[in-house]
Amino acid sequence: IFGEEIVFDMLCQEAKEKGLKQPEHVSKTEGDGLGYDIRFWDEKGEEIHIEVKASKLKFSDGFEMSSNEVEASLEGFPYKIYFIYDLNVESKKCKLKIYDGPITESSFKLVPSYYKIFLN
């Protein structure tokens, strides 16, 4: 959630500077089940869905996404992942990488990290 706050504040500032519609922190206002955290509108008024991932690690070599988040990236809206890493919680200093969706095997290396098992 701390990473979401950093990105949301950054996007609010960008919207204010460019005269854009203010973003919505939908994971707070509508719940965490949408598959993205922030709704943002660009200069053309196009709605963009943004998922935020954060890590205190100094390297940006991967992050976990739920199947719901991957599916949301395929729904037709522009989808971006804002990956905050090398995060210092006290100073709020961090590094940022932005990835464009959708999340597909042709664009990213997807590695299953767990399986849910059901009895036959």
PDB file of N, CA, C and O in Angstrom, residues 3-74:
ATOM      1  N   GLY A   3       3.684   1.704  -1.559  1.00  0.00           N
ATOM      2  CA  GLY A   3       4.050   1.942  -2.950  1.00  0.00           C
ATOM      3  C   GLY A   3       2.907   2.576  -3.724  1.00  0.00           C
ATOM      4  O   GLY A   3       3.121   3.468  -4.555  1.00  0.00           O
ATOM      5  N   GLU A   4       1.681   2.116  -3.453  1.00  0.00           N
ATOM      6  CA  GLU A   4       0.506   2.690  -4.113  1.00  0.00           C
ATOM      7  C   GLU A   4       0.382   4.179  -3.794  1.00  0.00           C
ATOM      8  O   GLU A   4       0.059   4.981  -4.667  1.00  0.00           O
ATOM      9  N   GLU A   5       0.628   4.532  -2.532  1.00  0.00           N
ATOM     10  CA  GLU A   5       0.534   5.934  -2.122  1.00  0.00           C
ATOM     11  C   GLU A   5       1.557   6.799  -2.862  1.00  0.00           C
ATOM     12  O   GLU A   5       1.240   7.903  -3.306  1.00  0.00           O
ATOM     13  N   ILE A   6       2.770   6.285  -3.006  1.00  0.00           N
ATOM     14  CA  ILE A   6       3.822   7.024  -3.715  1.00  0.00           C
ATOM     15  C   ILE A   6       3.409   7.267  -5.167  1.00  0.00           C
ATOM     16  O   ILE A   6       3.478   8.383  -5.677  1.00  0.00           O
ATOM     17  N   VAL A   7       2.947   6.205  -5.837  1.00  0.00           N
ATOM     18  CA  VAL A   7       2.552   6.328  -7.245  1.00  0.00           C
ATOM     19  C   VAL A   7       1.322   7.221  -7.385  1.00  0.00           C
ATOM     20  O   VAL A   7       1.266   8.078  -8.272  1.00  0.00           O
ATOM     21  N   PHE A   8       0.337   7.041  -6.499  1.00  0.00           N
ATOM     22  CA  PHE A   8      -0.875   7.852  -6.576  1.00  0.00           C
ATOM     23  C   PHE A   8      -0.545   9.332  -6.421  1.00  0.00           C
ATOM     24  O   PHE A   8      -1.026  10.165  -7.194  1.00  0.00           O
ATOM     25  N   ASP A   9       0.303   9.671  -5.446  1.00  0.00           N
ATOM     26  CA  ASP A   9       0.705  11.067  -5.252  1.00  0.00           C
ATOM     27  C   ASP A   9       1.414  11.616  -6.491  1.00  0.00           C
ATOM     28  O   ASP A   9       1.174  12.750  -6.911  1.00  0.00           O
ATOM     29  N   MET A  10       2.280  10.795  -7.085  1.00  0.00           N
ATOM     30  CA  MET A  10       3.009  11.198  -8.283  1.00  0.00           C
ATOM     31  C   MET A  10       2.039  11.463  -9.448  1.00  0.00           C
ATOM     32  O   MET A  10       2.160  12.459 -10.158  1.00  0.00           O
ATOM     33  N   LEU A  11       1.053  10.562  -9.620  1.00  0.00           N
ATOM     34  CA  LEU A  11       0.087  10.724 -10.708  1.00  0.00           C
ATOM     35  C   LEU A  11      -0.845  11.907 -10.467  1.00  0.00           C
ATOM     36  O   LEU A  11      -1.237  12.588 -11.419  1.00  0.00           O
ATOM     37  N   CYS A  12      -1.204  12.163  -9.212  1.00  0.00           N
ATOM     38  CA  CYS A  12      -2.024  13.344  -8.888  1.00  0.00           C
ATOM     39  C   CYS A  12      -1.282  14.619  -9.247  1.00  0.00           C
ATOM     40  O   CYS A  12      -1.865  15.557  -9.815  1.00  0.00           O
ATOM     41  N   GLN A  13       0.009  14.645  -8.943  1.00  0.00           N
ATOM     42  CA  GLN A  13       0.836  15.818  -9.268  1.00  0.00           C
ATOM     43  C   GLN A  13       0.924  16.005 -10.782  1.00  0.00           C
ATOM     44  O   GLN A  13       0.790  17.120 -11.288  1.00  0.00           O
ATOM     45  N   GLU A  14       1.137  14.892 -11.504  1.00  0.00           N
ATOM     46  CA  GLU A  14       1.205  14.957 -12.973  1.00  0.00           C
ATOM     47  C   GLU A  14      -0.114  15.470 -13.545  1.00  0.00           C
ATOM     48  O   GLU A  14      -0.124  16.326 -14.445  1.00  0.00           O
ATOM     49  N   ALA A  15      -1.245  14.956 -13.035  1.00  0.00           N
ATOM     50  CA  ALA A  15      -2.556  15.383 -13.523  1.00  0.00           C
ATOM     51  C   ALA A  15      -2.768  16.873 -13.260  1.00  0.00           C
ATOM     52  O   ALA A  15      -3.272  17.593 -14.127  1.00  0.00           O
ATOM     53  N   LYS A  16      -2.353  17.332 -12.090  1.00  0.00           N
ATOM     54  CA  LYS A  16      -2.516  18.745 -11.734  1.00  0.00           C
ATOM     55  C   LYS A  16      -1.681  19.630 -12.659  1.00  0.00           C
ATOM     56  O   LYS A  16      -2.169  20.638 -13.186  1.00  0.00           O
ATOM     57  N   GLU A  17      -0.423  19.223 -12.887  1.00  0.00           N
ATOM     58  CA  GLU A  17       0.471  20.012 -13.738  1.00  0.00           C
ATOM     59  C   GLU A  17      -0.011  20.080 -15.180  1.00  0.00           C
ATOM     60  O   GLU A  17       0.158  21.091 -15.850  1.00  0.00           O
ATOM     61  N   LYS A  18      -0.605  18.986 -15.672  1.00  0.00           N
ATOM     62  CA  LYS A  18      -1.034  18.918 -17.071  1.00  0.00           C
ATOM     63  C   LYS A  18      -2.502  19.263 -17.263  1.00  0.00           C
ATOM     64  O   LYS A  18      -3.003  19.217 -18.392  1.00  0.00           O
ATOM     65  N   GLY A  19      -3.212  19.563 -16.170  1.00  0.00           N
ATOM     66  CA  GLY A  19      -4.629  19.892 -16.277  1.00  0.00           C
ATOM     67  C   GLY A  19      -5.495  18.708 -16.640  1.00  0.00           C
ATOM     68  O   GLY A  19      -6.515  18.858 -17.316  1.00  0.00           O
ATOM     69  N   LEU A  20      -5.108  17.525 -16.191  1.00  0.00           N
ATOM     70  CA  LEU A  20      -5.855  16.301 -16.490  1.00  0.00           C
ATOM     71  C   LEU A  20      -6.846  15.994 -15.367  1.00  0.00           C
ATOM     72  O   LEU A  20      -6.735  16.515 -14.261  1.00  0.00           O
ATOM     73  N   LYS A  21      -7.782  15.125 -15.670  1.00  0.00           N
ATOM     74  CA  LYS A  21      -8.716  14.627 -14.656  1.00  0.00           C
ATOM     75  C   LYS A  21      -7.906  13.934 -13.557  1.00  0.00           C
ATOM     76  O   LYS A  21      -6.944  13.220 -13.850  1.00  0.00           O
ATOM     77  N   GLN A  22      -8.292  14.149 -12.301  1.00  0.00           N
ATOM     78  CA  GLN A  22      -7.551  13.549 -11.184  1.00  0.00           C
ATOM     79  C   GLN A  22      -7.719  12.027 -11.185  1.00  0.00           C
ATOM     80  O   GLN A  22      -8.821  11.514 -11.422  1.00  0.00           O
ATOM     81  N   PRO A  23      -6.640  11.296 -10.919  1.00  0.00           N
ATOM     82  CA  PRO A  23      -6.726   9.838 -10.876  1.00  0.00           C
ATOM     83  C   PRO A  23      -7.573   9.361  -9.699  1.00  0.00           C
ATOM     84  O   PRO A  23      -7.833  10.112  -8.762  1.00  0.00           O
ATOM     85  N   GLU A  24      -7.995   8.103  -9.771  1.00  0.00           N
ATOM     86  CA  GLU A  24      -8.756   7.473  -8.695  1.00  0.00           C
ATOM     87  C   GLU A  24      -7.945   6.323  -8.122  1.00  0.00           C
ATOM     88  O   GLU A  24      -7.441   5.481  -8.869  1.00  0.00           O
ATOM     89  N   HIS A  25      -7.848   6.277  -6.802  1.00  0.00           N
ATOM     90  CA  HIS A  25      -7.163   5.176  -6.105  1.00  0.00           C
ATOM     91  C   HIS A  25      -8.200   4.085  -5.855  1.00  0.00           C
ATOM     92  O   HIS A  25      -8.704   3.918  -4.755  1.00  0.00           O
ATOM     93  N   VAL A  26      -8.520   3.331  -6.903  1.00  0.00           N
ATOM     94  CA  VAL A  26      -9.656   2.406  -6.882  1.00  0.00           C
ATOM     95  C   VAL A  26      -9.476   1.235  -5.927  1.00  0.00           C
ATOM     96  O   VAL A  26     -10.463   0.672  -5.463  1.00  0.00           O
ATOM     97  N   SER A  27      -8.244   0.859  -5.610  1.00  0.00           N
ATOM     98  CA  SER A  27      -8.072  -0.229  -4.643  1.00  0.00           C
ATOM     99  C   SER A  27      -8.579   0.197  -3.273  1.00  0.00           C
ATOM    100  O   SER A  27      -8.965  -0.638  -2.461  1.00  0.00           O
ATOM    101  N   LYS A  28      -8.612   1.510  -3.024  1.00  0.00           N
ATOM    102  CA  LYS A  28      -9.173   2.038  -1.772  1.00  0.00           C
ATOM    103  C   LYS A  28     -10.667   2.321  -1.893  1.00  0.00           C
ATOM    104  O   LYS A  28     -11.427   2.046  -0.982  1.00  0.00           O
ATOM    105  N   THR A  29     -11.082   2.899  -3.022  1.00  0.00           N
ATOM    106  CA  THR A  29     -12.475   3.332  -3.148  1.00  0.00           C
ATOM    107  C   THR A  29     -13.421   2.224  -3.600  1.00  0.00           C
ATOM    108  O   THR A  29     -14.595   2.246  -3.260  1.00  0.00           O
ATOM    109  N   GLU A  30     -12.912   1.260  -4.385  1.00  0.00           N
ATOM    110  CA  GLU A  30     -13.785   0.207  -4.924  1.00  0.00           C
ATOM    111  C   GLU A  30     -13.375  -1.189  -4.467  1.00  0.00           C
ATOM    112  O   GLU A  30     -14.031  -2.164  -4.811  1.00  0.00           O
ATOM    113  N   GLY A  31     -12.260  -1.304  -3.750  1.00  0.00           N
ATOM    114  CA  GLY A  31     -11.800  -2.609  -3.284  1.00  0.00           C
ATOM    115  C   GLY A  31     -10.638  -3.126  -4.106  1.00  0.00           C
ATOM    116  O   GLY A  31     -10.321  -2.599  -5.171  1.00  0.00           O
ATOM    117  N   ASP A  32     -10.029  -4.176  -3.607  1.00  0.00           N
ATOM    118  CA  ASP A  32      -8.791  -4.680  -4.188  1.00  0.00           C
ATOM    119  C   ASP A  32      -9.008  -5.763  -5.243  1.00  0.00           C
ATOM    120  O   ASP A  32      -8.054  -6.351  -5.710  1.00  0.00           O
ATOM    121  N   GLY A  33     -10.230  -6.020  -5.659  1.00  0.00           N
ATOM    122  CA  GLY A  33     -10.487  -7.119  -6.579  1.00  0.00           C
ATOM    123  C   GLY A  33     -10.543  -6.757  -8.042  1.00  0.00           C
ATOM    124  O   GLY A  33     -10.852  -7.609  -8.876  1.00  0.00           O
ATOM    125  N   LEU A  34     -10.243  -5.521  -8.409  1.00  0.00           N
ATOM    126  CA  LEU A  34     -10.353  -5.097  -9.805  1.00  0.00           C
ATOM    127  C   LEU A  34      -9.201  -5.588 -10.673  1.00  0.00           C
ATOM    128  O   LEU A  34      -9.314  -5.609 -11.895  1.00  0.00           O
ATOM    129  N   GLY A  35      -8.080  -5.923 -10.065  1.00  0.00           N
ATOM    130  CA  GLY A  35      -6.917  -6.341 -10.835  1.00  0.00           C
ATOM    131  C   GLY A  35      -5.976  -5.197 -11.153  1.00  0.00           C
ATOM    132  O   GLY A  35      -5.009  -5.366 -11.888  1.00  0.00           O
ATOM    133  N   TYR A  36      -6.266  -4.024 -10.619  1.00  0.00           N
ATOM    134  CA  TYR A  36      -5.384  -2.857 -10.741  1.00  0.00           C
ATOM    135  C   TYR A  36      -5.696  -1.926  -9.577  1.00  0.00           C
ATOM    136  O   TYR A  36      -6.725  -2.062  -8.912  1.00  0.00           O
ATOM    137  N   ASP A  37      -4.794  -0.987  -9.312  1.00  0.00           N
ATOM    138  CA  ASP A  37      -4.890  -0.148  -8.114  1.00  0.00           C
ATOM    139  C   ASP A  37      -5.352   1.281  -8.380  1.00  0.00           C
ATOM    140  O   ASP A  37      -5.974   1.903  -7.533  1.00  0.00           O
ATOM    141  N   ILE A  38      -5.005   1.815  -9.558  1.00  0.00           N
ATOM    142  CA  ILE A  38      -5.261   3.232  -9.849  1.00  0.00           C
ATOM    143  C   ILE A  38      -5.850   3.361 -11.246  1.00  0.00           C
ATOM    144  O   ILE A  38      -5.390   2.706 -12.187  1.00  0.00           O
ATOM    145  N   ARG A  39      -6.851   4.228 -11.379  1.00  0.00           N
ATOM    146  CA  ARG A  39      -7.420   4.584 -12.673  1.00  0.00           C
ATOM    147  C   ARG A  39      -6.902   5.990 -13.003  1.00  0.00           C
ATOM    148  O   ARG A  39      -7.062   6.915 -12.219  1.00  0.00           O
ATOM    149  N   PHE A  40      -6.290   6.120 -14.177  1.00  0.00           N
ATOM    150  CA  PHE A  40      -5.653   7.369 -14.581  1.00  0.00           C
ATOM    151  C   PHE A  40      -6.145   7.729 -15.983  1.00  0.00           C
ATOM    152  O   PHE A  40      -6.475   6.845 -16.768  1.00  0.00           O
ATOM    153  N   TRP A  41      -6.199   9.016 -16.281  1.00  0.00           N
ATOM    154  CA  TRP A  41      -6.598   9.466 -17.622  1.00  0.00           C
ATOM    155  C   TRP A  41      -5.471  10.283 -18.228  1.00  0.00           C
ATOM    156  O   TRP A  41      -4.928  11.177 -17.581  1.00  0.00           O
ATOM    157  N   ASP A  42      -5.126   9.964 -19.478  1.00  0.00           N
ATOM    158  CA  ASP A  42      -4.037  10.666 -20.152  1.00  0.00           C
ATOM    159  C   ASP A  42      -4.542  11.945 -20.822  1.00  0.00           C
ATOM    160  O   ASP A  42      -5.701  12.346 -20.636  1.00  0.00           O
ATOM    161  N   GLU A  43      -3.676  12.576 -21.622  1.00  0.00           N
ATOM    162  CA  GLU A  43      -3.991  13.848 -22.276  1.00  0.00           C
ATOM    163  C   GLU A  43      -5.177  13.746 -23.227  1.00  0.00           C
ATOM    164  O   GLU A  43      -5.870  14.718 -23.491  1.00  0.00           O
ATOM    165  N   LYS A  44      -5.421  12.556 -23.778  1.00  0.00           N
ATOM    166  CA  LYS A  44      -6.533  12.348 -24.702  1.00  0.00           C
ATOM    167  C   LYS A  44      -7.816  11.931 -23.975  1.00  0.00           C
ATOM    168  O   LYS A  44      -8.825  11.671 -24.615  1.00  0.00           O
ATOM    169  N   GLY A  45      -7.724  11.826 -22.640  1.00  0.00           N
ATOM    170  CA  GLY A  45      -8.879  11.384 -21.860  1.00  0.00           C
ATOM    171  C   GLY A  45      -9.035   9.879 -21.814  1.00  0.00           C
ATOM    172  O   GLY A  45     -10.062   9.369 -21.363  1.00  0.00           O
ATOM    173  N   GLU A  46      -8.016   9.165 -22.314  1.00  0.00           N
ATOM    174  CA  GLU A  46      -8.078   7.707 -22.333  1.00  0.00           C
ATOM    175  C   GLU A  46      -7.814   7.146 -20.934  1.00  0.00           C
ATOM    176  O   GLU A  46      -6.877   7.547 -20.256  1.00  0.00           O
ATOM    177  N   GLU A  47      -8.666   6.219 -20.524  1.00  0.00           N
ATOM    178  CA  GLU A  47      -8.549   5.590 -19.206  1.00  0.00           C
ATOM    179  C   GLU A  47      -7.428   4.554 -19.215  1.00  0.00           C
ATOM    180  O   GLU A  47      -7.356   3.721 -20.114  1.00  0.00           O
ATOM    181  N   ILE A  48      -6.557   4.638 -18.224  1.00  0.00           N
ATOM    182  CA  ILE A  48      -5.426   3.717 -18.087  1.00  0.00           C
ATOM    183  C   ILE A  48      -5.525   3.046 -16.726  1.00  0.00           C
ATOM    184  O   ILE A  48      -5.750   3.712 -15.717  1.00  0.00           O
ATOM    185  N   HIS A  49      -5.360   1.730 -16.706  1.00  0.00           N
ATOM    186  CA  HIS A  49      -5.383   0.982 -15.452  1.00  0.00           C
ATOM    187  C   HIS A  49      -3.948   0.736 -15.016  1.00  0.00           C
ATOM    188  O   HIS A  49      -3.124   0.246 -15.799  1.00  0.00           O
ATOM    189  N   ILE A  50      -3.665   1.068 -13.759  1.00  0.00           N
ATOM    190  CA  ILE A  50      -2.300   0.968 -13.247  1.00  0.00           C
ATOM    191  C   ILE A  50      -2.265   0.045 -12.047  1.00  0.00           C
ATOM    192  O   ILE A  50      -2.986   0.244 -11.068  1.00  0.00           O
ATOM    193  N   GLU A  51      -1.416  -0.958 -12.127  1.00  0.00           N
ATOM    194  CA  GLU A  51      -1.139  -1.867 -11.014  1.00  0.00           C
ATOM    195  C   GLU A  51       0.206  -1.445 -10.418  1.00  0.00           C
ATOM    196  O   GLU A  51       1.158  -1.204 -11.157  1.00  0.00           O
ATOM    197  N   VAL A  52       0.269  -1.351  -9.097  1.00  0.00           N
ATOM    198  CA  VAL A  52       1.501  -0.941  -8.428  1.00  0.00           C
ATOM    199  C   VAL A  52       2.089  -2.138  -7.694  1.00  0.00           C
ATOM    200  O   VAL A  52       1.390  -2.840  -6.965  1.00  0.00           O
ATOM    201  N   LYS A  53       3.372  -2.354  -7.900  1.00  0.00           N
ATOM    202  CA  LYS A  53       4.136  -3.368  -7.170  1.00  0.00           C
ATOM    203  C   LYS A  53       5.287  -2.645  -6.495  1.00  0.00           C
ATOM    204  O   LYS A  53       5.834  -1.694  -7.047  1.00  0.00           O
ATOM    205  N   ALA A  54       5.648  -3.097  -5.291  1.00  0.00           N
ATOM    206  CA  ALA A  54       6.721  -2.424  -4.559  1.00  0.00           C
ATOM    207  C   ALA A  54       7.618  -3.438  -3.873  1.00  0.00           C
ATOM    208  O   ALA A  54       7.164  -4.498  -3.440  1.00  0.00           O
ATOM    209  N   SER A  55       8.898  -3.086  -3.775  1.00  0.00           N
ATOM    210  CA  SER A  55       9.885  -3.947  -3.130  1.00  0.00           C
ATOM    211  C   SER A  55      10.971  -3.084  -2.503  1.00  0.00           C
ATOM    212  O   SER A  55      11.354  -2.054  -3.061  1.00  0.00           O
ATOM    213  N   LYS A  56      11.453  -3.536  -1.362  1.00  0.00           N
ATOM    214  CA  LYS A  56      12.585  -2.849  -0.734  1.00  0.00           C
ATOM    215  C   LYS A  56      13.915  -3.318  -1.336  1.00  0.00           C
ATOM    216  O   LYS A  56      14.945  -2.713  -1.088  1.00  0.00           O
ATOM    217  N   LEU A  57      13.876  -4.395  -2.122  1.00  0.00           N
ATOM    218  CA  LEU A  57      15.099  -4.923  -2.730  1.00  0.00           C
ATOM    219  C   LEU A  57      15.680  -3.920  -3.718  1.00  0.00           C
ATOM    220  O   LEU A  57      14.958  -3.166  -4.364  1.00  0.00           O
ATOM    221  N   LYS A  58      16.997  -3.924  -3.853  1.00  0.00           N
ATOM    222  CA  LYS A  58      17.687  -2.974  -4.720  1.00  0.00           C
ATOM    223  C   LYS A  58      17.577  -3.329  -6.209  1.00  0.00           C
ATOM    224  O   LYS A  58      17.880  -2.521  -7.061  1.00  0.00           O
ATOM    225  N   PHE A  59      17.162  -4.569  -6.509  1.00  0.00           N
ATOM    226  CA  PHE A  59      17.133  -5.027  -7.895  1.00  0.00           C
ATOM    227  C   PHE A  59      15.697  -5.163  -8.373  1.00  0.00           C
ATOM    228  O   PHE A  59      14.790  -5.420  -7.595  1.00  0.00           O
ATOM    229  N   SER A  60      15.505  -5.022  -9.656  1.00  0.00           N
ATOM    230  CA  SER A  60      14.156  -5.060 -10.232  1.00  0.00           C
ATOM    231  C   SER A  60      14.005  -6.257 -11.160  1.00  0.00           C
ATOM    232  O   SER A  60      13.609  -6.122 -12.301  1.00  0.00           O
ATOM    233  N   ASP A  61      14.330  -7.436 -10.655  1.00  0.00           N
ATOM    234  CA  ASP A  61      14.361  -8.601 -11.548  1.00  0.00           C
ATOM    235  C   ASP A  61      13.086  -9.431 -11.525  1.00  0.00           C
ATOM    236  O   ASP A  61      13.080 -10.562 -11.966  1.00  0.00           O
ATOM    237  N   GLY A  62      11.994  -8.903 -11.048  1.00  0.00           N
ATOM    238  CA  GLY A  62      10.735  -9.639 -11.098  1.00  0.00           C
ATOM    239  C   GLY A  62       9.835  -9.295  -9.930  1.00  0.00           C
ATOM    240  O   GLY A  62      10.274  -8.727  -8.934  1.00  0.00           O
ATOM    241  N   PHE A  63       8.577  -9.643 -10.071  1.00  0.00           N
ATOM    242  CA  PHE A  63       7.582  -9.388  -9.036  1.00  0.00           C
ATOM    243  C   PHE A  63       6.443 -10.363  -9.251  1.00  0.00           C
ATOM    244  O   PHE A  63       6.332 -10.986 -10.306  1.00  0.00           O
ATOM    245  N   GLU A  64       5.597 -10.502  -8.248  1.00  0.00           N
ATOM    246  CA  GLU A  64       4.477 -11.428  -8.338  1.00  0.00           C
ATOM    247  C   GLU A  64       3.210 -10.696  -8.747  1.00  0.00           C
ATOM    248  O   GLU A  64       2.985  -9.550  -8.372  1.00  0.00           O
ATOM    249  N   MET A  65       2.400 -11.373  -9.551  1.00  0.00           N
ATOM    250  CA  MET A  65       1.092 -10.862  -9.937  1.00  0.00           C
ATOM    251  C   MET A  65       0.080 -11.986  -9.767  1.00  0.00           C
ATOM    252  O   MET A  65       0.394 -13.147 -10.036  1.00  0.00           O
ATOM    253  N   SER A  66      -1.117 -11.626  -9.365  1.00  0.00           N
ATOM    254  CA  SER A  66      -2.179 -12.617  -9.230  1.00  0.00           C
ATOM    255  C   SER A  66      -2.769 -12.927 -10.607  1.00  0.00           C
ATOM    256  O   SER A  66      -2.605 -12.152 -11.557  1.00  0.00           O
ATOM    257  N   SER A  67      -3.467 -14.042 -10.705  1.00  0.00           N
ATOM    258  CA  SER A  67      -4.132 -14.368 -11.970  1.00  0.00           C
ATOM    259  C   SER A  67      -5.177 -13.305 -12.295  1.00  0.00           C
ATOM    260  O   SER A  67      -5.388 -12.968 -13.460  1.00  0.00           O
ATOM    261  N   ASN A  68      -5.814 -12.731 -11.283  1.00  0.00           N
ATOM    262  CA  ASN A  68      -6.781 -11.657 -11.487  1.00  0.00           C
ATOM    263  C   ASN A  68      -6.120 -10.426 -12.112  1.00  0.00           C
ATOM    264  O   ASN A  68      -6.683  -9.792 -13.011  1.00  0.00           O
ATOM    265  N   GLU A  69      -4.920 -10.080 -11.658  1.00  0.00           N
ATOM    266  CA  GLU A  69      -4.198  -8.937 -12.217  1.00  0.00           C
ATOM    267  C   GLU A  69      -3.795  -9.190 -13.657  1.00  0.00           C
ATOM    268  O   GLU A  69      -3.915  -8.308 -14.515  1.00  0.00           O
ATOM    269  N   VAL A  70      -3.336 -10.409 -13.946  1.00  0.00           N
ATOM    270  CA  VAL A  70      -2.963 -10.754 -15.330  1.00  0.00           C
ATOM    271  C   VAL A  70      -4.198 -10.681 -16.224  1.00  0.00           C
ATOM    272  O   VAL A  70      -4.153 -10.109 -17.321  1.00  0.00           O
ATOM    273  N   GLU A  71      -5.316 -11.226 -15.757  1.00  0.00           N
ATOM    274  CA  GLU A  71      -6.553 -11.183 -16.545  1.00  0.00           C
ATOM    275  C   GLU A  71      -7.014  -9.742 -16.770  1.00  0.00           C
ATOM    276  O   GLU A  71      -7.466  -9.395 -17.860  1.00  0.00           O
ATOM    277  N   ALA A  72      -6.906  -8.886 -15.745  1.00  0.00           N
ATOM    278  CA  ALA A  72      -7.311  -7.480 -15.885  1.00  0.00           C
ATOM    279  C   ALA A  72      -6.476  -6.773 -16.944  1.00  0.00           C
ATOM    280  O   ALA A  72      -6.967  -5.869 -17.627  1.00  0.00           O
ATOM    281  N   SER A  73      -5.223  -7.198 -17.105  1.00  0.00           N
ATOM    282  CA  SER A  73      -4.355  -6.561 -18.106  1.00  0.00           C
ATOM    283  C   SER A  73      -4.810  -6.865 -19.532  1.00  0.00           C
ATOM    284  O   SER A  73      -4.419  -6.176 -20.464  1.00  0.00           O
ATOM    285  N   LEU A  74      -5.654  -7.887 -19.694  1.00  0.00           N
ATOM    286  CA  LEU A  74      -6.115  -8.320 -21.007  1.00  0.00           C
ATOM    287  C   LEU A  74      -7.488  -7.750 -21.374  1.00  0.00           C
ATOM    288  O   LEU A  74      -8.002  -8.041 -22.446  1.00  0.00           O
TER     289      LEU A  74
END
